[in-house]
JSON list of C-alpha atoms in Angstrom, two decimals:
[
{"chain": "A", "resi": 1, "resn": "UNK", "atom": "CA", "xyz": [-21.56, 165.26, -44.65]},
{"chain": "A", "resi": 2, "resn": "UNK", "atom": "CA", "xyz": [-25.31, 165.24, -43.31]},
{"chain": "A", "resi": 3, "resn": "UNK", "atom": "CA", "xyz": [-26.89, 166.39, -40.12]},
{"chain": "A", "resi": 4, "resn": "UNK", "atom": "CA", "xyz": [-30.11, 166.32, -38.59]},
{"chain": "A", "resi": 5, "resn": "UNK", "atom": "CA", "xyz": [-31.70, 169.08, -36.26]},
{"chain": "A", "resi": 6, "resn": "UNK", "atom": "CA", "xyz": [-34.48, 169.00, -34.15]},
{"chain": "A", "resi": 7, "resn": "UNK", "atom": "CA", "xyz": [-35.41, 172.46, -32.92]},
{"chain": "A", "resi": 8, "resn": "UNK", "atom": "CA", "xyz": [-37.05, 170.84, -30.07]},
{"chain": "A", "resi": 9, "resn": "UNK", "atom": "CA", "xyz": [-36.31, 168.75, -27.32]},
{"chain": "A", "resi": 10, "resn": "UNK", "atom": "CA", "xyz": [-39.38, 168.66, -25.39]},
{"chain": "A", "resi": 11, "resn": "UNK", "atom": "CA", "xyz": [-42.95, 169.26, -27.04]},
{"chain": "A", "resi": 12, "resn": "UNK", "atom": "CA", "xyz": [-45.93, 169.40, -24.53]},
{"chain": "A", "resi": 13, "resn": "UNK", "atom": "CA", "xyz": [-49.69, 170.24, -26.47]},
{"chain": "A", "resi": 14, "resn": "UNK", "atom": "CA", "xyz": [-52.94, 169.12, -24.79]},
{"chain": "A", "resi": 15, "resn": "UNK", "atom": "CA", "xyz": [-55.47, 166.20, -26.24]},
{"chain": "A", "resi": 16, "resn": "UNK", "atom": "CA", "xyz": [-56.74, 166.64, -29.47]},
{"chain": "A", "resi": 17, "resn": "UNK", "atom": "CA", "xyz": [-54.67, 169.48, -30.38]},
{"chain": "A", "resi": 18, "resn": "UNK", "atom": "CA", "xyz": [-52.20, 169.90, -33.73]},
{"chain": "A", "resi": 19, "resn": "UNK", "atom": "CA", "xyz": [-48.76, 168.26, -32.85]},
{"chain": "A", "resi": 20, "resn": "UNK", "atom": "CA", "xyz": [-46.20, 170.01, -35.11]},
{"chain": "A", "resi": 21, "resn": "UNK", "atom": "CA", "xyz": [-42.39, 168.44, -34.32]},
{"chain": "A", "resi": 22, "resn": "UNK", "atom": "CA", "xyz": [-39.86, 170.36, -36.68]},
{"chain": "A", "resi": 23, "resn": "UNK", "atom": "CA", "xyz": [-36.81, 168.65, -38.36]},
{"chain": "A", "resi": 24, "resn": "UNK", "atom": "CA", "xyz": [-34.47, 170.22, -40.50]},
{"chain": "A", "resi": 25, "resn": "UNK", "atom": "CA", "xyz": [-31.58, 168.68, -42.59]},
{"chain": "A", "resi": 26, "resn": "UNK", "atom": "CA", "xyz": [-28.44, 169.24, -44.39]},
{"chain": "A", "resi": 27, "resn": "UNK", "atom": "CA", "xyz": [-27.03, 166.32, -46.60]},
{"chain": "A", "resi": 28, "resn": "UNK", "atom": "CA", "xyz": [-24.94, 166.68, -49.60]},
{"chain": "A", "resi": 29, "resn": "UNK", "atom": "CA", "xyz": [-26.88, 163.66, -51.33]},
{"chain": "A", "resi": 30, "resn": "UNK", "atom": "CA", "xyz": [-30.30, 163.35, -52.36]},
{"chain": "A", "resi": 31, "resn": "UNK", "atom": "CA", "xyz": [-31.87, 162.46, -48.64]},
{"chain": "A", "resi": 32, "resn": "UNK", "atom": "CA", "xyz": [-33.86, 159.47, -47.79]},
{"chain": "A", "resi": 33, "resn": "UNK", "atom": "CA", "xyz": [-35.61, 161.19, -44.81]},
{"chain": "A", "resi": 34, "resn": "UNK", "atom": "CA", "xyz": [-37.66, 159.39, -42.03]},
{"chain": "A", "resi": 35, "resn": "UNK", "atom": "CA", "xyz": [-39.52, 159.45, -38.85]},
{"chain": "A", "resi": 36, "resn": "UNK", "atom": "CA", "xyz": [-39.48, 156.98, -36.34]},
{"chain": "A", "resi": 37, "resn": "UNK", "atom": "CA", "xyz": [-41.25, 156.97, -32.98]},
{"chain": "A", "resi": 38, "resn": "UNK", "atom": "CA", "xyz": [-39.87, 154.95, -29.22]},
{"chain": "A", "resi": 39, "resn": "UNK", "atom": "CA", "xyz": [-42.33, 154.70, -26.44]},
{"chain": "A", "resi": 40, "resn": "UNK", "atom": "CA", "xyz": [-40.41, 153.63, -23.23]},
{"chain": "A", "resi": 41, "resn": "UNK", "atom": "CA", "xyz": [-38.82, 150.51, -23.02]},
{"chain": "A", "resi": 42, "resn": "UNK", "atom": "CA", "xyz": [-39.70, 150.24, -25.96]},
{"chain": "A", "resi": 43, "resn": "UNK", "atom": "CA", "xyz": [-37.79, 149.77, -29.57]},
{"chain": "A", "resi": 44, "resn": "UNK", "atom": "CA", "xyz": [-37.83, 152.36, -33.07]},
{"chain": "A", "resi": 45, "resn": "UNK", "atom": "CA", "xyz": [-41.36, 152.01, -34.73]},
{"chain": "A", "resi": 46, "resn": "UNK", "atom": "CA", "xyz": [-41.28, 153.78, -38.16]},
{"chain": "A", "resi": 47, "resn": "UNK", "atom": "CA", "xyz": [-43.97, 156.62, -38.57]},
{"chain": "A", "resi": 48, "resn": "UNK", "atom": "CA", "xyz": [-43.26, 157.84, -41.96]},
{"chain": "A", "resi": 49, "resn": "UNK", "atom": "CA", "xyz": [-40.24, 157.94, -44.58]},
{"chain": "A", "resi": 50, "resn": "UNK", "atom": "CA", "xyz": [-39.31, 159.97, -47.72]},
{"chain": "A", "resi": 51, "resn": "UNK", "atom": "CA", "xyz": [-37.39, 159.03, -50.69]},
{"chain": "A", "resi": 52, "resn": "UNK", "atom": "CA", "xyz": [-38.23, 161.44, -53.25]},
{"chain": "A", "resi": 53, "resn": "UNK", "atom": "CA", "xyz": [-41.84, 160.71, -54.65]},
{"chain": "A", "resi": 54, "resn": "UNK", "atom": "CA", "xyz": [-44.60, 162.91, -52.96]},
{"chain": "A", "resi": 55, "resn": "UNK", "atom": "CA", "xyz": [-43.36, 165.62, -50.86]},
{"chain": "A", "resi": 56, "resn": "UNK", "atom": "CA", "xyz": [-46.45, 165.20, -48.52]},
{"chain": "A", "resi": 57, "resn": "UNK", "atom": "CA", "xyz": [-46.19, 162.11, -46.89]},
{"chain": "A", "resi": 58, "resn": "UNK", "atom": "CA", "xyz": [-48.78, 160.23, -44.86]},
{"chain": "A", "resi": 59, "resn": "UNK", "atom": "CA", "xyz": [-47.61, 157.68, -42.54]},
{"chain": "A", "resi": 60, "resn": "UNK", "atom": "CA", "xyz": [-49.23, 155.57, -39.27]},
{"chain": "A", "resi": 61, "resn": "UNK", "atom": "CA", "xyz": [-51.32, 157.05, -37.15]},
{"chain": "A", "resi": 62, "resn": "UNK", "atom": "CA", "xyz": [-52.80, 160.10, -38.65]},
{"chain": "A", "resi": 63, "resn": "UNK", "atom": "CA", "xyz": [-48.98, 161.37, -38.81]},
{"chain": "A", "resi": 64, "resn": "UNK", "atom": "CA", "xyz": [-47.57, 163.27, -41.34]},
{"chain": "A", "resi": 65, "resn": "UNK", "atom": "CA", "xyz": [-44.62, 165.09, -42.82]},
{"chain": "A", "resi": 66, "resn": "UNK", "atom": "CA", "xyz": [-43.86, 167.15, -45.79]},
{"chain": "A", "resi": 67, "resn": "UNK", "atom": "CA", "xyz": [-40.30, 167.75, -47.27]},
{"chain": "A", "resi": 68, "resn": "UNK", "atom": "CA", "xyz": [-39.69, 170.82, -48.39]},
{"chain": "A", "resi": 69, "resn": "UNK", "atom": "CA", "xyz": [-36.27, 171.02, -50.23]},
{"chain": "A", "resi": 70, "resn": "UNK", "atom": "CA", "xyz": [-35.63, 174.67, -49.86]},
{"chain": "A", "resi": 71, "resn": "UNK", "atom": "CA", "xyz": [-36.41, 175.02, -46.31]},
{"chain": "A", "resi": 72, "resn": "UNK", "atom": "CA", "xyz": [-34.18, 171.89, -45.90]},
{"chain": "A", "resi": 73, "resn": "UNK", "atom": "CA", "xyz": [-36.87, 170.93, -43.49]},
{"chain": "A", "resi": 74, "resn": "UNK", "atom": "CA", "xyz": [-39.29, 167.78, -42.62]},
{"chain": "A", "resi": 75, "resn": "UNK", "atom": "CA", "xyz": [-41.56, 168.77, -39.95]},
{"chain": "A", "resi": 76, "resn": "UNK", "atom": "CA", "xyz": [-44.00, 165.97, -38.62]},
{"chain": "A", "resi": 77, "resn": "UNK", "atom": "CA", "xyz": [-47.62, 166.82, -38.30]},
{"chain": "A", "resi": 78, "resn": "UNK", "atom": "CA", "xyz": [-51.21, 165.68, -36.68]},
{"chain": "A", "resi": 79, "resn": "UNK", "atom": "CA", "xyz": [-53.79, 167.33, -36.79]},
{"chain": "A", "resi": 80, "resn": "UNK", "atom": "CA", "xyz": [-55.72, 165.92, -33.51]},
{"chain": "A", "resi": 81, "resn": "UNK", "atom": "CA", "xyz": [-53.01, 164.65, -30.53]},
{"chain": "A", "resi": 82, "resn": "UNK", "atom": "CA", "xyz": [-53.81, 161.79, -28.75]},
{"chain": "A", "resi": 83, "resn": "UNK", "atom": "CA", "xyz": [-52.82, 160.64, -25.13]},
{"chain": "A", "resi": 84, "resn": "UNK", "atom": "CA", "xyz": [-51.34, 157.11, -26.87]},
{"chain": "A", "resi": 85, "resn": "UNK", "atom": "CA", "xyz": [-48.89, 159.65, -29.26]},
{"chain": "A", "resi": 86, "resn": "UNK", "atom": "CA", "xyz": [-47.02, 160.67, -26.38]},
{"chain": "A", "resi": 87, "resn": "UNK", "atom": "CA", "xyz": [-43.36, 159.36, -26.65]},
{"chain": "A", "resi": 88, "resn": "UNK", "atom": "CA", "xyz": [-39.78, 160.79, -28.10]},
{"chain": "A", "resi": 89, "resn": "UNK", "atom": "CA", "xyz": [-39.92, 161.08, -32.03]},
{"chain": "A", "resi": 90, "resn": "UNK", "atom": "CA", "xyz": [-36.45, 160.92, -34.10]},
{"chain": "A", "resi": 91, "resn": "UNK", "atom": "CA", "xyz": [-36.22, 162.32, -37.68]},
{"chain": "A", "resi": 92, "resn": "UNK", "atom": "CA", "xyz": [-33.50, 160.58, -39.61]},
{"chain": "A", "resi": 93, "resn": "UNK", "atom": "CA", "xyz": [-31.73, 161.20, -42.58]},
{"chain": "A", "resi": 94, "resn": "UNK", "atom": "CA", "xyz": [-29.78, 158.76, -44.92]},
{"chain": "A", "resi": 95, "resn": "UNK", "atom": "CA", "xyz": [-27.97, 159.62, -47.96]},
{"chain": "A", "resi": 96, "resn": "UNK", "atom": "CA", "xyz": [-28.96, 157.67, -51.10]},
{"chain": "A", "resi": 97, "resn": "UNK", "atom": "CA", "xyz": [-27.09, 153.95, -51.44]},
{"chain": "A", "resi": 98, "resn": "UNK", "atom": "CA", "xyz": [-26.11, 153.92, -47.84]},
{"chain": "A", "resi": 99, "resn": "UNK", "atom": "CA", "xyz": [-26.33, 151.13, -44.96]},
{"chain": "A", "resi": 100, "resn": "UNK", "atom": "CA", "xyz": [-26.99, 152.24, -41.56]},
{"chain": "A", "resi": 101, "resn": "UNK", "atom": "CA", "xyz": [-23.70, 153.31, -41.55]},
{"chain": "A", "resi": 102, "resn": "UNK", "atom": "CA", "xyz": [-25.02, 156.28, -43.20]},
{"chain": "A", "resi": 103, "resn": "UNK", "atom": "CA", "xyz": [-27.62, 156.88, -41.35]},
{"chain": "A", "resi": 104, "resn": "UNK", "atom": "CA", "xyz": [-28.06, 160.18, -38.91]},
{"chain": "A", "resi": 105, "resn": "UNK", "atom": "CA", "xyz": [-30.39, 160.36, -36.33]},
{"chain": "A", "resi": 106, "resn": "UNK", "atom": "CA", "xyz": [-31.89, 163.57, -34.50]},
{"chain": "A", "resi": 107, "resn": "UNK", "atom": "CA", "xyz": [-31.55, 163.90, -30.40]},
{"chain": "A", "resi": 108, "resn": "UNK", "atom": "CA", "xyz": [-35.40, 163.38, -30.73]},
{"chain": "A", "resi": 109, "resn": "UNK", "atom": "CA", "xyz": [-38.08, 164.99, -29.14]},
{"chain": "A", "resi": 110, "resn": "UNK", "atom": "CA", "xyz": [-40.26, 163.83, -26.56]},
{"chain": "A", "resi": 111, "resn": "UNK", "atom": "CA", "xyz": [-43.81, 164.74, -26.78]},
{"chain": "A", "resi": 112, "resn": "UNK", "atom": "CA", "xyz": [-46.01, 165.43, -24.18]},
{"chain": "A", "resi": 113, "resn": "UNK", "atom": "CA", "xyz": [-49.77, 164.95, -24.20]},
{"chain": "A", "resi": 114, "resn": "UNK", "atom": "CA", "xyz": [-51.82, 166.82, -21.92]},
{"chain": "A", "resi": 115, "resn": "UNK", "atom": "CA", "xyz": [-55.21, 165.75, -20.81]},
{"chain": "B", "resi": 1, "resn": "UNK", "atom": "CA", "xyz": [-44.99, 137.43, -38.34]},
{"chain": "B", "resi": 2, "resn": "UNK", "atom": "CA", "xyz": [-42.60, 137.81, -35.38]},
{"chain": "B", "resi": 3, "resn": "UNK", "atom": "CA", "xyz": [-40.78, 141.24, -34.85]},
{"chain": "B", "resi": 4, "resn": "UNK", "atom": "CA", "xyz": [-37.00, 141.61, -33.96]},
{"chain": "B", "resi": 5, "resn": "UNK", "atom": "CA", "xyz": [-35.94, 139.68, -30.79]},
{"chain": "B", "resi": 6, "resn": "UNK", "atom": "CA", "xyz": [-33.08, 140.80, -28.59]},
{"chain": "B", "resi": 7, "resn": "UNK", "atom": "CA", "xyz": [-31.68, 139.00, -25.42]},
{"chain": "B", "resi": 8, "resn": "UNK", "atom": "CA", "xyz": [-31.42, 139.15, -22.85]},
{"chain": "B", "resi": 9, "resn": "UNK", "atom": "CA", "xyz": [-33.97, 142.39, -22.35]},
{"chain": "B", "resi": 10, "resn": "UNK", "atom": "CA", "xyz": [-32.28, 144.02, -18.87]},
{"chain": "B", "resi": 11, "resn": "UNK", "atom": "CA", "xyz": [-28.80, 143.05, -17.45]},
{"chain": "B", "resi": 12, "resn": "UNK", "atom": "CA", "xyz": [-26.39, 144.11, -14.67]},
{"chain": "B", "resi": 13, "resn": "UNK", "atom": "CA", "xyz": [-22.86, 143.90, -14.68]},
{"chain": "B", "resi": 14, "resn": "UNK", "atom": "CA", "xyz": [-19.60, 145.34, -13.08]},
{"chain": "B", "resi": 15, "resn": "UNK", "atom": "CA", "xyz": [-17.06, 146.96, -14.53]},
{"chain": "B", "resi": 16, "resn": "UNK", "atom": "CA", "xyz": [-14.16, 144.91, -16.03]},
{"chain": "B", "resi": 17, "resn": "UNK", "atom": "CA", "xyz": [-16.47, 142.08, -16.91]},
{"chain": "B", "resi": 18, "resn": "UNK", "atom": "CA", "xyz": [-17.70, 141.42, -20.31]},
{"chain": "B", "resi": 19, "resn": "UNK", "atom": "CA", "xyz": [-21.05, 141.12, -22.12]},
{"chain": "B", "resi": 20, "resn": "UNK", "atom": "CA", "xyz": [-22.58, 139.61, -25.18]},
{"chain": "B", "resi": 21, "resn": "UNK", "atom": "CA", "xyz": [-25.98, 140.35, -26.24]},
{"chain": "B", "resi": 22, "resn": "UNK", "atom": "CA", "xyz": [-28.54, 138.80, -28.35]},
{"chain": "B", "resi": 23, "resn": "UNK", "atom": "CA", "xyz": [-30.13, 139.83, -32.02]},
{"chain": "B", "resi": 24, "resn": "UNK", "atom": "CA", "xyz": [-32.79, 137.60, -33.91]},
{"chain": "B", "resi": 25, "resn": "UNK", "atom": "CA", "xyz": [-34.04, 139.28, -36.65]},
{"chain": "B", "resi": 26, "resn": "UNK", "atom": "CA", "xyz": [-37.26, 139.31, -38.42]},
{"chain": "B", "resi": 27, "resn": "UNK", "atom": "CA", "xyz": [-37.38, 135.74, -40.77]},
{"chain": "B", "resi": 28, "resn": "UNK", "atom": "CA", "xyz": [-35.99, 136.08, -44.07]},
{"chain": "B", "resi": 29, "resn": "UNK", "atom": "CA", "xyz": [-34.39, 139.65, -43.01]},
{"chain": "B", "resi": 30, "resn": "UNK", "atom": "CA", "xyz": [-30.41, 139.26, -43.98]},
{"chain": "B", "resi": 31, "resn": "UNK", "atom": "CA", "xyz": [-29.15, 142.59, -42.55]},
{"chain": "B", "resi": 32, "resn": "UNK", "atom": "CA", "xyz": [-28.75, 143.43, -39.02]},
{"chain": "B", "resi": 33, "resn": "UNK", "atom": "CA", "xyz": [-26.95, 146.75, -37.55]},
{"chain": "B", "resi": 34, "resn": "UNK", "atom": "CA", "xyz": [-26.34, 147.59, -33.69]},
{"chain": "B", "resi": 35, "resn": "UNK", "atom": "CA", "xyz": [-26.94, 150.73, -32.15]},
{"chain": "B", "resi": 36, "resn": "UNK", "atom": "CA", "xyz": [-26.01, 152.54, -28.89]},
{"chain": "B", "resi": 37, "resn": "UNK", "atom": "CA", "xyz": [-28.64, 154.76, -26.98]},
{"chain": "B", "resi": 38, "resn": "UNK", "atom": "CA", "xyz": [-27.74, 156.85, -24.06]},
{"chain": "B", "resi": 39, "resn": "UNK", "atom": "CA", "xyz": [-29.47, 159.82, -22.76]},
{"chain": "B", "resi": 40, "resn": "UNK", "atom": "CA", "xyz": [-26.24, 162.13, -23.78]},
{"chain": "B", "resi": 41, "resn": "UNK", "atom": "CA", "xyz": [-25.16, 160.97, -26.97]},
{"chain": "B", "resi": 42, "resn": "UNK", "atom": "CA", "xyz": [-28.54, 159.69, -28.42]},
{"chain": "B", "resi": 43, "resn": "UNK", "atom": "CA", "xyz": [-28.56, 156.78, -31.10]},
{"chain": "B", "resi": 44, "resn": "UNK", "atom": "CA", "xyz": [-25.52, 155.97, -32.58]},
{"chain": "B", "resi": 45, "resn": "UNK", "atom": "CA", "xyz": [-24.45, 153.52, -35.24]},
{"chain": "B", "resi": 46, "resn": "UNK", "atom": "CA", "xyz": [-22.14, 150.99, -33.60]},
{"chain": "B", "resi": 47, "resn": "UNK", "atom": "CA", "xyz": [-21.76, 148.08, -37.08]},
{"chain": "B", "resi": 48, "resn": "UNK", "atom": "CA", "xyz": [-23.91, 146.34, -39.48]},
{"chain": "B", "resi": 49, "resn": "UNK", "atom": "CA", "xyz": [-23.71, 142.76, -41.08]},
{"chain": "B", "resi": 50, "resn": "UNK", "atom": "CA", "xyz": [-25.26, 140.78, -44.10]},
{"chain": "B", "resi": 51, "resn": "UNK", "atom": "CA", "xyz": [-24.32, 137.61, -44.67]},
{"chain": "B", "resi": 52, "resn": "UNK", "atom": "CA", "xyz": [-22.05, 136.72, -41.82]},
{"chain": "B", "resi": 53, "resn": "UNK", "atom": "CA", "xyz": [-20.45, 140.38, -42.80]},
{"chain": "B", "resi": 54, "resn": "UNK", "atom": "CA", "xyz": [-19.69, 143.05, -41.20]},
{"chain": "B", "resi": 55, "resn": "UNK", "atom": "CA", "xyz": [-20.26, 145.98, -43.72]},
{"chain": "B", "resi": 56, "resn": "UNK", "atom": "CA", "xyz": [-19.96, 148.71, -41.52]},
{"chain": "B", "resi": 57, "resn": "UNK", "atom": "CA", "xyz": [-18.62, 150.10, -38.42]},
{"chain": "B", "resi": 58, "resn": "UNK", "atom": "CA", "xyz": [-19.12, 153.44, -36.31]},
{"chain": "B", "resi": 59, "resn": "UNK", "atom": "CA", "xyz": [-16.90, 155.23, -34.10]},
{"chain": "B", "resi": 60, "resn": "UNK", "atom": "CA", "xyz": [-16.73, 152.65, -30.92]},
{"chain": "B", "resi": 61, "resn": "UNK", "atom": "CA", "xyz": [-13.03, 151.04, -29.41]},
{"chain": "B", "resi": 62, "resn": "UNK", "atom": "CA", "xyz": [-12.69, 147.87, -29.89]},
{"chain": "B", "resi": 63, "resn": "UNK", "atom": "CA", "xyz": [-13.86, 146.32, -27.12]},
{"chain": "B", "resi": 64, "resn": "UNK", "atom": "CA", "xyz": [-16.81, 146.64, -28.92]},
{"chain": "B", "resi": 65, "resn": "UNK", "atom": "CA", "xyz": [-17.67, 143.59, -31.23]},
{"chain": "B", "resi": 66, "resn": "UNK", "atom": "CA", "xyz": [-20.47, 141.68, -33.05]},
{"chain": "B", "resi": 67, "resn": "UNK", "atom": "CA", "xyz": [-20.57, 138.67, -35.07]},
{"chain": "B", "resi": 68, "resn": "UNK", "atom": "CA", "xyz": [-23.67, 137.19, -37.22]},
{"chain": "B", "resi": 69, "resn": "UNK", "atom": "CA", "xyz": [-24.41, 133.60, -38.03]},
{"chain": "B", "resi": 70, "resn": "UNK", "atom": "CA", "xyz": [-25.54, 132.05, -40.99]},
{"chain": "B", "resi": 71, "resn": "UNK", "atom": "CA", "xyz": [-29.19, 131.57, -39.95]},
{"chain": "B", "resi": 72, "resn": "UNK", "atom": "CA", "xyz": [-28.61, 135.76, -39.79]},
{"chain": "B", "resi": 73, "resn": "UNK", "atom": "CA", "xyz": [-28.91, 135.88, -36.05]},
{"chain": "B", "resi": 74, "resn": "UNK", "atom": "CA", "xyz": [-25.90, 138.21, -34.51]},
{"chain": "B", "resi": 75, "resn": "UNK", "atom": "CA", "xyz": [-24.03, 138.67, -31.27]},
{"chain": "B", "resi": 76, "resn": "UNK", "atom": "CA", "xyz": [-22.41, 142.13, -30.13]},
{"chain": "B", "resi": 77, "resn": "UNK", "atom": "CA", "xyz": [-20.02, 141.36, -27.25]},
{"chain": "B", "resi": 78, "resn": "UNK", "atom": "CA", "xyz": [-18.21, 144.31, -24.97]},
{"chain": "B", "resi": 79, "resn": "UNK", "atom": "CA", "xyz": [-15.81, 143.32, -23.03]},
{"chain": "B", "resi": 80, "resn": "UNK", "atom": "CA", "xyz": [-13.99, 145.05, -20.13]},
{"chain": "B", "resi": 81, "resn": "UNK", "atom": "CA", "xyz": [-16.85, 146.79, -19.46]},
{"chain": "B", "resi": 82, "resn": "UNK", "atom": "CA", "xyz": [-16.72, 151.07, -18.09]},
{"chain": "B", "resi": 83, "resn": "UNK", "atom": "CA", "xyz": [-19.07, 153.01, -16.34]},
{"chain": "B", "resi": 84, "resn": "UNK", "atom": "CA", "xyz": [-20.12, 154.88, -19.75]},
{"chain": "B", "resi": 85, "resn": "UNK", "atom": "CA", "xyz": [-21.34, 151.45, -21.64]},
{"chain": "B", "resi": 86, "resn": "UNK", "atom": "CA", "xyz": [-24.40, 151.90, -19.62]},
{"chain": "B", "resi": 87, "resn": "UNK", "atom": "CA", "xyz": [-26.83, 152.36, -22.19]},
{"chain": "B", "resi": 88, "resn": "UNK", "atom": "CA", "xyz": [-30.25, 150.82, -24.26]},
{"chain": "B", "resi": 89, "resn": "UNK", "atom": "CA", "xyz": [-28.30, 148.58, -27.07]},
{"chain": "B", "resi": 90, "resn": "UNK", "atom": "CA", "xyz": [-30.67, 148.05, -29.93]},
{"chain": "B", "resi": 91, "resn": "UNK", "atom": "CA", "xyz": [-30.98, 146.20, -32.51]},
{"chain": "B", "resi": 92, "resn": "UNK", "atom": "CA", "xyz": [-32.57, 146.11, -35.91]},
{"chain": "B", "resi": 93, "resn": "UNK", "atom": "CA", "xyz": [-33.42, 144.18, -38.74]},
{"chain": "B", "resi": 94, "resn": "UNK", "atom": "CA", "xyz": [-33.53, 145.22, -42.84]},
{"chain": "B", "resi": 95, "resn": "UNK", "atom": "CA", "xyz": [-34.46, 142.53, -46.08]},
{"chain": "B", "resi": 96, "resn": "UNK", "atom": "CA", "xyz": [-32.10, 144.18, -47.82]},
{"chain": "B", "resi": 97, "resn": "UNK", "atom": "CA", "xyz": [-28.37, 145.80, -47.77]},
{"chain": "B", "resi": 98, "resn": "UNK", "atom": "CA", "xyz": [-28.17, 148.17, -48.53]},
{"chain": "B", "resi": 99, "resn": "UNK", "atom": "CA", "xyz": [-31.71, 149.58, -47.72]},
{"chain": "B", "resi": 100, "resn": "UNK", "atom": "CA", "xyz": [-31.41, 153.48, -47.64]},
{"chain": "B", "resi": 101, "resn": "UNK", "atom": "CA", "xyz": [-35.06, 153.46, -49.59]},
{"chain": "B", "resi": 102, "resn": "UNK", "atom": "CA", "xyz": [-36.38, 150.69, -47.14]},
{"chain": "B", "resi": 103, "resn": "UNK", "atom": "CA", "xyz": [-37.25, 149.94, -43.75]},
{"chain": "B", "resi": 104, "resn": "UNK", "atom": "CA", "xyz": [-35.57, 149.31, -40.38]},
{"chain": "B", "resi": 105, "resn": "UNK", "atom": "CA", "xyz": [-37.76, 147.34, -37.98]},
{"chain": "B", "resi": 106, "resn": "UNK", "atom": "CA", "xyz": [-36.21, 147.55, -34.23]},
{"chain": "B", "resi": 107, "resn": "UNK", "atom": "CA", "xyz": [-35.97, 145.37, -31.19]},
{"chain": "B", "resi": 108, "resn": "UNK", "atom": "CA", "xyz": [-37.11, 146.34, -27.68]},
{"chain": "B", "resi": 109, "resn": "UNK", "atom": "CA", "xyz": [-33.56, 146.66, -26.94]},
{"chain": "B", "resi": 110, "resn": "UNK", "atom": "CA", "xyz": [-31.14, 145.13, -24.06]},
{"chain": "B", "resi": 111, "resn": "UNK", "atom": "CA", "xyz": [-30.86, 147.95, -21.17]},
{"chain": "B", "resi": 112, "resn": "UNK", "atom": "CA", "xyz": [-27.28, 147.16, -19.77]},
{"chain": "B", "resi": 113, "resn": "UNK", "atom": "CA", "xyz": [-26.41, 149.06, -16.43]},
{"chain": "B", "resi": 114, "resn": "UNK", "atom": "CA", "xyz": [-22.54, 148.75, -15.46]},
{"chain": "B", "resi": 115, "resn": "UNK", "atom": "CA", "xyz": [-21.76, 149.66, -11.78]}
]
């Protein structure tokens, strides 16, 4: 079985501060892990994904993430927030070989940008 | 390159009636999954097709179903519709199944309110 926590629900930093949004996992596969972002009314845009090459991974928007296998964790990072990044943020897992059947999606975090 | 089109975007019905909803994927994408978002219970996995398929299914009654088409376009239809099917239904779109290593790209969604 897998899971997917995110230790926040609500994230509120002002402009041009870090953003740091923290995922952890538990899967008994080797994870496929990913971010995706949703503005309102609006669909799933994917930030960033993971699938076992470089542990530091660099996505859209100055975003980035970095698994780290035994913290079981894949925190999202940015070094400078903007007022456009504000939106809820879901970190995903998948196990290896799956559809979206196997996917499992965090409760997401919404992140607030203050000017 | 046109995203992942769902129809209609915002509908209203009563309960007891049914729906069907719209998916047209991204051109040349062959796998489409269904998902149910609601401010409680988040994103889950309601089915998935490729090629006129359906490969998967979550944890929804039957009144749930879907259907896709050979030109890959797919239906999901609920009928005898309750309170708690008031929810954003999205849709998205993979080249692949299955595609635990790729990429799913998402509609805007279909925001169905049921009074």
């Amino acid at each position: 079985a897998q899971s997917v926590t995110q230790l926040d629900s609500h994230v509120s930093v002002s402009e041009g501060t870090p953003v740091l949004l923290r995922c952890n996992y538990s899967s008994s596969y080797s994870p496929s892990l990913f971010w995706y972002v949703q503005h309102p009314n609006k669909g799933l845009q994917l930030l960033l994904k993971y699938t076992s090459a470089a542990t530091l991974v660099k996505g859209i928007n100055g975003f980035e993430a970095e698994f780290k296998k035994s913290e079981t964790s894949f925190h999202l990072t940015k070094p400078s927030a903007h007022m456009s990044d504000a939106a809820e943020y879901f970190c995903v897992v998948s196990h290896s070989g799956g559809g979206a059947d196997g996917l499992t999606f965090g409760k997401g975090t919404h992140l607030i940008i203050q000017p | 390159k046109a995203g992942v089109t769902q129809t209609p975007r915002y509908l209203i019905k009563t309960r007891g009636q049914q729906v069907t909803l719209s998916c047209s994927p991204i051109s040349g994408h062959r796998s489409v999954s269904w998902y149910q978002q609601t401010p409680g219970q988040g994103l889950q996995f309601l089915f998935e097709y490729f090629s006129e398929t359906q490969r998967n299914k979550g944890n929804f009654p039957g009144r749930f179903s879907g259907r896709q088409f050979s030109n890959s376009r797919s239906e999901m239809n609920v009928s005898t519709l309750e309170l708690g099917d008031s929810a954003l239904y999205l849709c998205a779109s993979s080249l692949v199944y299955p595609w635990s290593t790729g990429e799913l790209f998402f509609g805007e969604g279909s925001r169905l309110t049921v009074l």
